[in-house]
Amino acid sequence: MGQRRDSVRRELLDRTLVSLFGKISPESYREIEGNLEVVHLKGGEWLFSQGEPGDSMYMVMGGRLRALGRSDGGGERMIGEISRGESVGEMALITDEPRSASIVAIRDSILIRLSKASFERLIRSQPDLLLNLSRLVIRRLTRSQRGRGRNSRIRSVAVVFAGEGVPREEFIRRFSAALGVHGSILNLSRERVEALAGILPAAEGTEADRYLASWLDEQDGRHRFLVYETEETDSPWTRRCLRQADRVLVVAGTKEDPAPRGVEADLLVAPGPFANASRDLVLVHPGEGLAPSGTSRWLDPRGSVRHYHLRWDCGADMERLARVLAGKGVGIVFSGGGAKGFAHIGVLKALREASIPIDMVGGTSMGAILAAGISADWDFDTYLRTCLQAFSRGNSMGGISLLPLVSFFSGERLDSLLKGQFGGGEIEDLWIPFYCASSNLTTGSVEVHDRGPLWKALRASASLPGVFPPVVYGNHLHIDGGTLDNLPVSAAREFGAGVVIACDLDLDKQYRLDYQVFPSNWELFKDRYITRRKRFRVPDLPSIVFQATLLGNHEKHEKALVDADIHFRPKVRKIRFLDWSAFGQAVEIGYLHARERLEQAGRAWLDPDCT
């Protein structure tokens, strides 16, 4: 067994060195090998801190690390994660600058260290290796800007049950079956490890600990996923599970007390070695009845954790959880565009017909409003009917403000429309994870809303400057998200989407001018409503404002399209921004476009491992 483990690590080391330096001469390889040092880190231990001298680089042979940087507010922000077969610290060796981030082990990890002195001797003997390493660093920086989702390359999951509200064995069975669709899986309970490894998981001593860690690392190399089954108490095996896990699932029944307790309270919430553990909260609902409510009571005491609602009798929810953890969760993002946005509904219809799953949803402005209906998990007929009733009957903009000091419309009609459509629910109470983007006037930055009152977040996201008044949200003023990010793809990656579908709108419209001086208001009024000649081709006020908001983020918008795994761009330029009567026309345009696009693209884009 030991020989096989060594050969597996040797092969992994060889691949890692080649990815770092390219082709290495036998002499250089022997020099590297003679200067490597094995480093063992337990989950929660720090490798180095931001600002420290960069005296070495590391290659991950087993385990998982997290990179953290200082945020503007003085706290820490997650930059990314480093997993098996990847390296960290090489940037400092090239630039001779201090560490740009802090690195902590999420789980027990085995690293190979190459010192700066050895690195410099290697470069002197084979200078072209520095060029290869520099290229790798540049590619990595490019990838990090794009991101592949917080769930990419997860290999080990520890399951912690918060209370007795969920049948432990049945949950593990269903979860393992769903996760096993995406690769080979090995379930590891204390009893099973004892039977397979021939050692008590609670055995003490450095030698026993190293042997068990090596055996578990070997299983990590042999299987796509390991599922660790923790015990109900703070036992050595439970701690081992948490130290080995890339992700910890806290599973709770929604009928129970939401306060953390037991293993979760003692090890995951309280300060200690597992405080930095990457956690997700799975809230199990007993049936498919009423929509979730009161989710904030579960989230508030747990800090920044992602959560998933799971209906016990709905296999699709378990499949969604498995896809997300496997790094194959599908996120869909809708752009803004007023009545043109109805084309998104047609795209959704084509996706549903093609059996494309949707695991998280986001959007901006009109796109956010339409996306929220998907997160409510309405069937398509209900979704279509609700959107039709909300927007195509009557004036969706509402009355003109009598004193237009801030905006042309008062926004009261839109407020009541959103409240009527979504009630007083919170974003975190939606069945499918959701977010929307607004522009924070106070800070001058994009604000991504994934918690709080749903209707108000949507209202903030759709507050087109000059058309609707700004929204007061969290003591700040917010306006339409399209002013800074009309297609928030990057947020989908940050929330864990392994595959991103970007639904954009072809808004480019060329106005052919047959006049030298812009017509006066009286000339426009006469042309449109008295003579009805429509001589002047002039966009209406909301269209001018919307197009103006997009000018400043054109480059960001185009990058979002490139960063998506597939994008749709229905040609709706002939539909006016406020033409709510064009509902059916826009839906049909989006549907036909998406069908054609899906036929051309095939289905390879759905698998991140193939792209």
Coordinates of C-alpha atoms in Angstrom, one line a residue:
M1 CA 0.0 0.0 0.0
G2 CA 2.8 2.4 0.9
Q3 CA 4.6 1.7 -2.4
R4 CA 1.4 2.5 -4.4
R5 CA 0.8 5.7 -2.4
D6 CA 4.4 6.8 -3.1
S7 CA 4.0 6.1 -6.8
V8 CA 0.7 8.1 -6.9
R9 CA 2.4 11.0 -5.2
R10 CA 5.4 10.8 -7.5
E11 CA 3.2 10.9 -10.5
L12 CA 1.3 13.9 -9.0
L13 CA 4.6 15.7 -8.2
D14 CA 5.9 15.1 -11.7
R15 CA 2.7 16.6 -13.2
T16 CA 2.9 19.6 -10.9
L17 CA 6.5 20.3 -11.7
V18 CA 5.8 20.1 -15.4
S19 CA 2.8 22.5 -15.1
L20 CA 5.1 24.9 -13.2
F21 CA 8.3 24.8 -15.1
G22 CA 7.5 23.0 -18.4
K23 CA 10.0 20.5 -19.7
I24 CA 12.7 19.9 -17.1
S25 CA 16.1 18.4 -17.8
P26 CA 17.1 15.2 -15.8
E27 CA 19.8 17.2 -14.1
S28 CA 17.5 20.0 -13.0
Y29 CA 14.9 17.4 -11.9
R30 CA 17.4 15.7 -9.7
E31 CA 18.4 19.0 -8.3
I32 CA 14.8 19.9 -7.5
E33 CA 14.1 16.5 -6.0
G34 CA 17.1 16.8 -3.7
N35 CA 15.9 20.1 -2.3
L36 CA 12.3 19.3 -1.7
E37 CA 10.9 19.2 1.8
V38 CA 7.6 17.6 2.9
V39 CA 5.4 19.8 5.1
H40 CA 2.3 18.6 7.0
L41 CA -0.4 21.0 8.0
K42 CA -3.5 20.2 10.1
G43 CA -6.8 21.8 9.2
G44 CA -6.8 25.3 10.6
E45 CA -3.0 25.8 10.7
W46 CA -1.5 28.7 8.9
L47 CA 1.2 28.3 6.2
F48 CA 2.2 31.9 6.0
S49 CA 0.7 35.4 6.5
Q50 CA 0.3 38.4 4.2
G51 CA 3.4 40.7 4.3
E52 CA 5.9 38.0 5.3
P53 CA 9.0 37.5 3.2
G54 CA 8.5 35.1 0.3
D55 CA 11.2 32.5 1.0
S56 CA 9.7 29.5 -0.6
M57 CA 6.9 28.0 -2.8
Y58 CA 4.7 25.0 -2.1
M59 CA 3.0 22.3 -4.1
V60 CA -0.1 20.7 -2.7
M61 CA 0.1 16.9 -2.7
G62 CA -3.0 16.4 -0.7
G63 CA -5.6 18.6 1.1
R64 CA -6.8 22.1 0.5
L65 CA -5.6 25.6 1.3
R66 CA -7.4 29.0 1.4
A67 CA -5.9 32.3 0.4
L68 CA -7.1 35.3 2.4
G69 CA -6.3 39.0 1.8
R70 CA -7.0 42.1 3.8
S71 CA -10.2 43.9 2.9
D72 CA -10.6 47.7 2.8
G73 CA -12.5 47.6 6.0
G74 CA -9.6 45.9 7.9
G75 CA -11.1 42.4 7.9
E76 CA -10.2 39.4 5.7
R77 CA -11.6 38.5 2.3
M78 CA -11.3 35.1 0.6
I79 CA -9.2 35.3 -2.6
G80 CA -9.4 31.7 -3.6
E81 CA -8.6 28.1 -2.7
I82 CA -5.7 25.9 -3.7
S83 CA -6.2 22.2 -4.0
R84 CA -4.4 19.0 -4.8
G85 CA -1.9 19.3 -7.7
E86 CA -1.7 23.1 -7.5
S87 CA 1.0 25.4 -6.2
V88 CA 1.2 28.5 -4.0
G89 CA 3.8 31.1 -3.2
E90 CA 5.6 31.2 -6.6
M91 CA 4.7 34.8 -7.2
A92 CA 6.9 36.0 -4.3
L93 CA 9.9 34.1 -5.7
I94 CA 9.6 35.8 -9.0
T95 CA 8.9 39.3 -7.8
D96 CA 11.0 39.2 -4.6
E97 CA 8.1 40.9 -2.8
P98 CA 6.4 40.0 0.5
R99 CA 3.5 37.6 0.5
S100 CA 0.5 39.1 -1.1
A101 CA -2.0 36.9 0.8
S102 CA -2.3 34.7 3.9
I103 CA -2.6 30.9 3.4
V104 CA -4.5 28.7 5.9
A105 CA -5.2 24.9 5.6
I106 CA -8.9 24.2 5.3
R107 CA -8.2 20.6 5.9
D108 CA -5.2 18.3 6.8
S109 CA -2.8 18.9 3.9
I110 CA 0.5 17.5 2.6
L111 CA 2.7 20.0 0.8
I112 CA 6.1 19.9 -0.9
R113 CA 8.3 23.0 -0.2
L114 CA 10.9 24.4 -2.6
S115 CA 13.1 27.1 -1.0
K116 CA 14.0 30.3 -2.6
A117 CA 17.7 29.4 -2.6
S118 CA 17.0 26.1 -4.5
F119 CA 14.7 28.0 -6.9
E120 CA 17.4 30.5 -7.7
R121 CA 20.1 27.8 -8.3
L122 CA 17.6 26.0 -10.6
I123 CA 17.0 29.2 -12.6
R124 CA 20.7 29.9 -13.0
S125 CA 21.2 26.4 -14.5
Q126 CA 18.1 26.5 -16.7
P127 CA 16.9 30.1 -17.3
D128 CA 14.0 29.2 -19.6
L129 CA 12.2 27.6 -16.6
L130 CA 11.6 31.1 -15.2
L131 CA 9.8 32.1 -18.5
N132 CA 7.6 29.0 -18.1
L133 CA 6.8 29.8 -14.5
S134 CA 6.0 33.5 -15.4
R135 CA 3.6 32.3 -18.1
L136 CA 1.8 30.1 -15.6
V137 CA 1.5 32.9 -13.1
I138 CA 0.0 35.2 -15.8
R139 CA -2.5 32.5 -16.8
R140 CA -3.4 31.9 -13.1
L141 CA -4.0 35.6 -12.6
T142 CA -6.3 35.6 -15.7
R143 CA -8.2 32.6 -14.4
S144 CA -8.5 34.1 -10.9
Q145 CA -10.2 37.2 -12.4
R146 CA -12.6 34.9 -14.2
G147 CA -12.9 32.4 -11.4
R148 CA -14.3 28.9 -11.6
G149 CA -16.6 29.0 -8.6
R150 CA -16.1 28.3 -4.9
N151 CA -17.0 24.7 -5.3
S152 CA -14.5 23.7 -8.0
R153 CA -12.3 20.8 -7.2
I154 CA -14.1 19.9 -3.9
R155 CA -13.1 16.3 -3.1
S156 CA -14.1 15.7 0.5
V157 CA -17.3 16.6 2.3
A158 CA -18.0 16.2 6.0
V159 CA -21.6 15.9 7.1
V160 CA -22.6 17.3 10.5
F161 CA -26.2 16.9 11.7
A162 CA -27.6 19.8 13.8
G163 CA -30.2 18.0 15.9
E164 CA -32.3 14.9 15.3
G165 CA -34.8 16.4 12.8
V166 CA -33.2 14.6 9.8
P167 CA -32.8 10.8 9.5
R168 CA -29.0 10.5 9.4
E169 CA -28.5 7.2 7.5
E170 CA -31.2 8.0 4.9
F171 CA -29.8 11.5 4.3
I172 CA -26.3 10.1 3.8
R173 CA -27.6 7.4 1.5
R174 CA -29.5 9.9 -0.7
F175 CA -26.8 12.5 -0.7
S176 CA -24.1 9.9 -1.6
A177 CA -26.3 8.5 -4.4
A178 CA -26.7 12.0 -5.9
L179 CA -23.1 13.0 -5.5
G180 CA -22.0 9.6 -7.0
V181 CA -23.5 10.6 -10.3
H182 CA -20.5 12.9 -10.7
G183 CA -17.7 10.5 -9.9
S184 CA -16.7 7.6 -7.7
I185 CA -17.5 8.0 -4.0
L186 CA -16.4 6.5 -0.8
N187 CA -18.3 6.9 2.5
L188 CA -16.2 7.0 5.6
S189 CA -17.6 6.4 9.0
R190 CA -15.5 5.6 12.0
E191 CA -16.4 1.9 11.8
R192 CA -15.7 1.7 8.1
V193 CA -12.3 3.3 8.4
E194 CA -11.4 0.9 11.2
A195 CA -12.4 -2.0 9.0
L196 CA -10.7 -0.8 5.8
A197 CA -7.6 0.8 7.1
G198 CA -6.9 -1.7 9.9
I199 CA -6.4 1.1 12.5
L200 CA -8.5 2.8 15.1
P201 CA -9.4 6.3 13.9
A202 CA -8.9 7.4 17.6
A203 CA -5.5 5.9 17.9
E204 CA -3.0 8.3 19.4
G205 CA 0.6 9.0 18.6
T206 CA 2.5 10.6 15.8
E207 CA 3.1 7.4 13.9
A208 CA -0.6 6.3 14.0
D209 CA -1.7 9.8 13.1
R210 CA 0.6 9.9 10.1
Y211 CA -0.4 6.5 8.9
L212 CA -4.2 7.3 9.0
A213 CA -3.6 10.7 7.3
S214 CA -1.6 8.9 4.5
W215 CA -4.3 6.2 4.2
L216 CA -7.0 8.9 3.9
D217 CA -4.9 10.8 1.4
E218 CA -4.6 7.6 -0.7
Q219 CA -8.4 7.3 -0.8
D220 CA -8.5 10.9 -1.8
G221 CA -6.4 10.1 -4.8
R222 CA -8.4 7.0 -5.7
H223 CA -11.9 8.4 -5.5
R224 CA -13.5 11.6 -6.9
F225 CA -15.4 12.2 -3.6
L226 CA -15.0 11.2 0.0
V227 CA -18.0 11.7 2.3
Y228 CA -17.0 11.8 6.0
E229 CA -19.8 10.8 8.5
T230 CA -19.2 12.7 11.7
E231 CA -20.4 11.4 15.1
E232 CA -22.9 13.1 17.3
T233 CA -20.3 14.2 19.8
D234 CA -17.0 16.1 19.8
S235 CA -14.9 12.9 19.4
P236 CA -11.5 12.3 17.8
W237 CA -13.2 10.9 14.7
T238 CA -15.5 14.0 14.4
R239 CA -12.4 16.3 14.6
R240 CA -10.6 14.1 12.0
C241 CA -13.6 14.5 9.7
L242 CA -13.6 18.2 10.0
R243 CA -9.8 18.4 9.5
Q244 CA -10.1 16.3 6.3
A245 CA -13.0 18.1 4.7
D246 CA -13.0 20.6 1.8
R247 CA -16.5 21.5 2.7
V248 CA -18.6 20.9 5.8
L249 CA -22.4 20.4 5.4
V250 CA -24.4 21.3 8.4
V251 CA -27.8 19.5 8.0
A252 CA -30.8 20.6 10.0
G253 CA -34.5 20.1 10.0
T254 CA -36.5 23.3 9.7
K255 CA -38.9 22.3 12.5
E256 CA -36.1 22.4 15.0
D257 CA -34.5 25.2 17.1
P258 CA -32.3 27.3 14.7
A259 CA -29.7 28.0 17.3
P260 CA -26.4 26.1 16.8
R261 CA -25.8 23.3 19.3
G262 CA -23.8 20.1 19.8
V263 CA -20.9 19.6 17.5
E264 CA -21.7 22.6 15.4
A265 CA -21.7 25.0 18.3
D266 CA -18.7 23.5 20.0
L267 CA -16.4 23.1 16.9
L268 CA -17.7 25.2 14.0
V269 CA -19.2 28.3 15.5
A270 CA -17.0 28.7 18.6
P271 CA -13.4 30.1 18.1
G272 CA -10.9 27.4 17.5
P273 CA -9.1 25.4 14.8
F274 CA -12.3 24.8 12.8
A275 CA -13.6 28.4 12.8
N276 CA -12.3 28.8 9.2
A277 CA -13.9 25.6 8.0
S278 CA -15.8 26.2 4.7
R279 CA -19.4 25.5 5.7
D280 CA -22.8 25.2 3.9
L281 CA -26.1 25.0 5.7
V282 CA -28.7 22.5 4.4
L283 CA -32.2 23.2 5.6
V284 CA -34.4 20.1 5.2
H285 CA -38.1 20.7 4.8
P286 CA -40.5 17.9 5.5
G287 CA -42.5 18.2 2.3
E288 CA -43.3 20.3 -0.8
G289 CA -45.8 22.6 0.9
L290 CA -45.4 26.2 1.7
A291 CA -42.4 28.3 0.7
P292 CA -39.6 28.6 3.2
S293 CA -39.8 31.3 5.9
G294 CA -37.7 32.6 8.7
T295 CA -34.4 31.4 7.1
S296 CA -32.6 34.4 8.6
R297 CA -33.1 32.9 12.1
W298 CA -30.8 30.1 10.9
L299 CA -28.3 32.3 9.1
D300 CA -27.8 35.1 11.7
P301 CA -26.0 33.0 14.3
R302 CA -23.8 31.3 11.8
G303 CA -22.1 34.2 10.0
S304 CA -21.2 34.0 6.3
V305 CA -22.4 30.6 5.3
R306 CA -24.2 29.6 2.1
H307 CA -27.5 27.8 2.5
Y308 CA -29.6 25.4 0.5
H309 CA -33.3 24.6 1.0
L310 CA -34.0 20.9 0.4
R311 CA -37.5 19.3 0.3
W312 CA -37.3 15.8 1.7
D313 CA -39.6 14.4 -0.9
C314 CA -38.1 16.4 -3.8
G315 CA -35.2 14.5 -5.5
A316 CA -34.4 17.5 -7.7
D317 CA -33.3 19.4 -4.6
M318 CA -30.8 16.8 -3.6
E319 CA -29.6 16.6 -7.2
R320 CA -29.1 20.4 -7.1
L321 CA -27.0 20.2 -3.9
A322 CA -24.9 17.5 -5.4
R323 CA -24.3 19.4 -8.6
V324 CA -23.2 22.5 -6.8
L325 CA -20.8 20.6 -4.5
A326 CA -19.4 18.8 -7.5
G327 CA -18.5 22.1 -9.1
K328 CA -21.2 21.6 -11.8
G329 CA -23.9 23.8 -10.4
V330 CA -25.6 25.8 -13.2
G331 CA -26.2 29.5 -12.6
I332 CA -28.2 31.7 -15.0
V333 CA -27.8 35.5 -15.1
F334 CA -30.3 37.9 -16.7
S335 CA -29.4 41.4 -17.9
G336 CA -31.6 44.5 -17.6
G337 CA -33.4 46.0 -20.5
G338 CA -37.0 47.0 -19.7
A339 CA -39.7 45.4 -21.9
K340 CA -36.9 43.9 -24.1
G341 CA -36.2 41.7 -21.1
F342 CA -39.2 39.6 -21.8
A343 CA -37.0 37.7 -24.2
H344 CA -35.3 36.1 -21.1
I345 CA -38.6 34.2 -20.6
G346 CA -38.3 32.7 -24.1
V347 CA -34.7 31.7 -23.3
L348 CA -35.9 30.0 -20.1
K349 CA -38.5 28.1 -22.0
A350 CA -35.9 26.7 -24.4
L351 CA -33.6 25.8 -21.5
R352 CA -36.4 23.9 -19.8
E353 CA -37.3 22.0 -22.9
A354 CA -33.6 21.0 -23.3
S355 CA -33.7 19.8 -19.6
I356 CA -30.9 22.2 -18.6
P357 CA -30.9 22.4 -14.8
I358 CA -30.9 25.7 -13.0
D359 CA -29.2 25.8 -9.6
M360 CA -28.8 29.5 -8.9
V361 CA -30.2 32.7 -10.4
G362 CA -29.1 36.3 -10.6
G363 CA -29.8 39.4 -12.5
T364 CA -30.0 43.2 -12.8
S365 CA -33.0 45.5 -13.2
M366 CA -35.7 43.9 -15.3
G367 CA -33.5 40.8 -15.5
A368 CA -33.5 40.6 -11.6
I369 CA -37.3 40.7 -11.5
L370 CA -37.7 37.9 -14.0
A371 CA -34.9 35.9 -12.3
A372 CA -36.6 36.0 -8.9
G373 CA -39.6 34.1 -10.3
I374 CA -37.3 31.3 -11.3
S375 CA -35.9 31.2 -7.7
A376 CA -39.4 30.9 -6.4
D377 CA -39.4 27.5 -8.3
W378 CA -42.6 28.2 -10.1
D379 CA -43.4 25.7 -12.9
F380 CA -43.1 27.4 -16.3
D381 CA -46.8 27.9 -16.9
T382 CA -47.2 29.6 -13.6
Y383 CA -44.1 31.7 -14.2
L384 CA -45.3 32.8 -17.7
R385 CA -48.8 33.6 -16.4
T386 CA -47.5 35.6 -13.5
C387 CA -45.1 37.7 -15.6
L388 CA -47.9 38.3 -18.2
Q389 CA -50.3 39.5 -15.6
A390 CA -47.8 41.7 -13.8
F391 CA -46.4 43.5 -16.8
S392 CA -48.7 43.4 -19.8
R393 CA -51.9 44.6 -18.2
G394 CA -51.9 48.3 -17.5
N395 CA -49.0 50.8 -17.1
S396 CA -46.2 49.1 -15.2
M397 CA -44.4 52.4 -14.7
G398 CA -47.1 54.1 -12.8
G399 CA -48.2 57.7 -12.7
I400 CA -45.9 60.6 -13.6
S401 CA -44.6 62.4 -10.6
L402 CA -46.3 65.8 -10.1
L403 CA -43.1 67.3 -8.9
P404 CA -40.4 65.5 -10.9
L405 CA -37.5 66.9 -8.8
V406 CA -35.8 63.5 -8.6
S407 CA -37.5 61.2 -11.2
F408 CA -40.0 61.2 -13.9
F409 CA -42.2 58.5 -12.3
S410 CA -43.0 58.1 -8.6
G411 CA -42.2 54.4 -8.4
E412 CA -45.3 53.6 -6.4
R413 CA -46.8 51.4 -9.1
L414 CA -43.6 49.4 -9.3
D415 CA -43.5 49.1 -5.6
S416 CA -47.0 47.6 -5.4
L417 CA -46.3 45.3 -8.4
L418 CA -43.3 43.8 -6.7
K419 CA -45.0 43.5 -3.3
G420 CA -48.0 41.8 -5.0
Q421 CA -45.8 39.4 -7.0
F422 CA -43.4 38.4 -4.2
G423 CA -45.1 39.4 -1.0
G424 CA -43.0 40.3 2.1
G425 CA -40.6 37.4 1.6
E426 CA -36.9 37.5 2.1
I427 CA -34.3 36.6 -0.6
E428 CA -32.9 33.8 1.6
D429 CA -36.4 32.2 1.7
L430 CA -36.4 31.4 -2.0
W431 CA -36.1 27.8 -2.9
I432 CA -33.3 28.3 -5.4
P433 CA -30.3 30.6 -4.4
F434 CA -30.8 34.1 -5.8
Y435 CA -29.0 37.4 -6.0
C436 CA -29.5 40.8 -7.8
A437 CA -27.2 43.8 -8.3
S438 CA -27.8 47.4 -7.7
S439 CA -25.5 50.5 -7.8
N440 CA -24.7 52.0 -4.4
L441 CA -24.7 55.8 -4.9
T442 CA -23.1 56.3 -1.5
T443 CA -20.1 54.1 -2.1
G444 CA -20.0 54.2 -5.9
S445 CA -19.8 50.4 -6.1
V446 CA -21.9 47.4 -7.2
E447 CA -24.0 46.0 -4.4
V448 CA -25.0 42.3 -4.6
H449 CA -28.1 41.5 -2.6
D450 CA -28.5 37.9 -1.5
R451 CA -30.3 38.5 1.8
G452 CA -33.1 40.8 3.0
P453 CA -36.5 41.9 1.6
L454 CA -36.8 40.6 -1.9
W455 CA -39.2 43.2 -3.2
K456 CA -36.9 46.0 -2.0
A457 CA -33.8 44.5 -3.4
L458 CA -35.5 44.2 -6.8
R459 CA -36.8 47.8 -6.6
A460 CA -33.2 49.0 -5.9
S461 CA -31.9 46.9 -8.8
A462 CA -34.5 48.4 -11.2
S463 CA -34.4 52.1 -10.1
L464 CA -33.3 53.6 -13.4
P465 CA -31.8 57.1 -12.7
G466 CA -34.2 59.9 -13.6
V467 CA -37.0 57.4 -14.3
F468 CA -37.5 56.1 -10.8
P469 CA -36.4 57.6 -7.5
P470 CA -33.4 56.0 -5.7
V471 CA -34.1 53.4 -3.0
V472 CA -32.9 53.7 0.6
Y473 CA -31.4 50.3 1.4
G474 CA -29.2 49.8 4.4
N475 CA -28.8 53.5 5.0
H476 CA -27.5 54.0 1.5
L477 CA -29.0 55.2 -1.7
H478 CA -29.3 52.6 -4.5
I479 CA -30.1 53.0 -8.2
D480 CA -30.3 50.6 -11.2
G481 CA -27.6 48.0 -11.2
G482 CA -27.2 48.5 -14.9
T483 CA -25.2 51.7 -14.3
L484 CA -22.3 49.6 -13.0
D485 CA -23.0 46.0 -13.9
N486 CA -25.8 45.1 -16.2
L487 CA -24.8 41.4 -16.4
P488 CA -23.4 40.3 -13.0
V489 CA -21.7 37.1 -14.1
S490 CA -18.8 37.3 -11.6
A491 CA -21.2 37.2 -8.7
A492 CA -22.5 33.8 -9.9
R493 CA -18.9 32.4 -9.8
E494 CA -18.4 33.8 -6.3
F495 CA -21.6 32.1 -5.1
G496 CA -20.4 28.8 -6.4
A497 CA -21.7 28.3 -10.0
G498 CA -19.4 26.0 -11.9
V499 CA -21.3 26.7 -15.1
V500 CA -22.7 30.1 -16.0
I501 CA -25.4 30.9 -18.5
A502 CA -25.4 34.6 -19.4
C503 CA -28.7 36.0 -20.9
D504 CA -27.9 39.3 -22.5
L505 CA -30.0 41.4 -24.9
D506 CA -29.0 42.8 -28.3
L507 CA -29.7 46.5 -27.5
D508 CA -27.6 48.2 -30.1
K509 CA -29.9 50.4 -32.2
Q510 CA -28.7 52.8 -34.8
Y511 CA -30.8 56.0 -35.2
R512 CA -30.6 57.2 -38.8
L513 CA -30.8 61.0 -38.5
D514 CA -32.5 63.0 -41.2
Y515 CA -32.3 66.3 -39.4
Q516 CA -29.4 68.6 -38.5
V517 CA -30.8 70.1 -35.3
F518 CA -32.4 68.1 -32.5
P519 CA -36.2 68.9 -32.6
S520 CA -37.8 70.9 -29.8
N521 CA -40.3 69.3 -27.4
W522 CA -43.2 71.0 -29.2
E523 CA -42.0 69.7 -32.6
L524 CA -41.8 66.2 -31.1
F525 CA -45.2 66.4 -29.6
K526 CA -46.7 67.7 -32.8
D527 CA -45.0 65.0 -34.8
R528 CA -46.1 62.1 -32.6
Y529 CA -49.5 63.1 -31.5
I530 CA -51.0 65.7 -33.9
T531 CA -49.7 65.0 -37.4
R532 CA -48.6 61.4 -36.5
R533 CA -46.0 61.6 -39.3
K534 CA -43.3 60.2 -36.9
R535 CA -40.7 62.0 -39.0
F536 CA -38.2 62.3 -36.1
R537 CA -36.4 59.1 -35.1
V538 CA -35.8 59.9 -31.4
P539 CA -35.6 57.5 -28.5
D540 CA -37.9 58.1 -25.5
L541 CA -36.5 59.4 -22.2
P542 CA -36.2 56.0 -20.4
S543 CA -34.4 54.6 -23.5
I544 CA -31.9 57.4 -23.5
V545 CA -31.3 57.1 -19.8
F546 CA -30.8 53.3 -20.0
Q547 CA -28.4 53.5 -23.0
A548 CA -26.5 56.2 -21.2
T549 CA -26.1 54.0 -18.1
L550 CA -24.5 51.2 -20.2
L551 CA -21.9 53.4 -21.8
G552 CA -19.6 53.3 -18.7
N553 CA -19.5 49.6 -18.2
H554 CA -19.3 48.4 -21.9
E555 CA -15.9 46.7 -21.3
K556 CA -17.1 45.0 -18.1
H557 CA -20.2 43.8 -19.9
E558 CA -18.3 42.3 -22.8
K559 CA -16.0 40.6 -20.3
A560 CA -19.0 39.0 -18.6
L561 CA -20.1 37.5 -21.9
V562 CA -16.6 36.0 -22.4
D563 CA -16.5 34.7 -18.9
A564 CA -19.8 32.9 -19.2
D565 CA -19.8 29.2 -20.4
I566 CA -22.5 30.0 -22.9
H567 CA -24.4 33.2 -23.6
F568 CA -27.6 34.2 -25.4
R569 CA -28.2 37.5 -27.0
P570 CA -31.7 37.7 -28.6
K571 CA -32.2 40.5 -31.2
V572 CA -34.8 42.7 -29.5
R573 CA -33.5 46.1 -30.7
K574 CA -36.8 46.8 -32.5
I575 CA -38.8 46.5 -29.2
R576 CA -39.1 49.8 -27.4
F577 CA -37.8 50.0 -23.8
L578 CA -41.3 50.6 -22.4
D579 CA -43.4 48.6 -24.9
W580 CA -45.0 46.3 -22.4
S581 CA -47.5 45.1 -25.1
A582 CA -44.6 43.4 -26.9
F583 CA -44.6 40.6 -24.3
G584 CA -45.4 37.7 -26.7
Q585 CA -43.2 39.0 -29.4
A586 CA -40.2 39.3 -27.1
V587 CA -40.8 35.9 -25.6
E588 CA -40.9 34.3 -29.0
I589 CA -37.7 36.0 -30.2
G590 CA -35.9 34.8 -27.1
Y591 CA -37.2 31.3 -27.5
L592 CA -36.3 30.9 -31.2
H593 CA -32.8 32.4 -30.6
A594 CA -32.1 30.1 -27.6
R595 CA -33.2 27.0 -29.5
E596 CA -30.9 27.8 -32.3
R597 CA -28.0 28.6 -30.0
L598 CA -28.4 25.4 -27.9
E599 CA -28.5 23.3 -31.1
Q600 CA -25.2 24.9 -32.2
A601 CA -23.5 24.6 -28.8
G602 CA -24.4 21.0 -28.0
R603 CA -24.0 20.1 -24.3
A604 CA -20.2 20.0 -23.7
W605 CA -20.4 23.4 -22.0
L606 CA -22.4 21.9 -19.2
D607 CA -19.4 20.0 -17.9
P608 CA -16.7 22.4 -16.4
D609 CA -14.1 19.5 -16.6
C610 CA -14.4 19.5 -20.4
T611 CA -14.1 23.3 -20.9

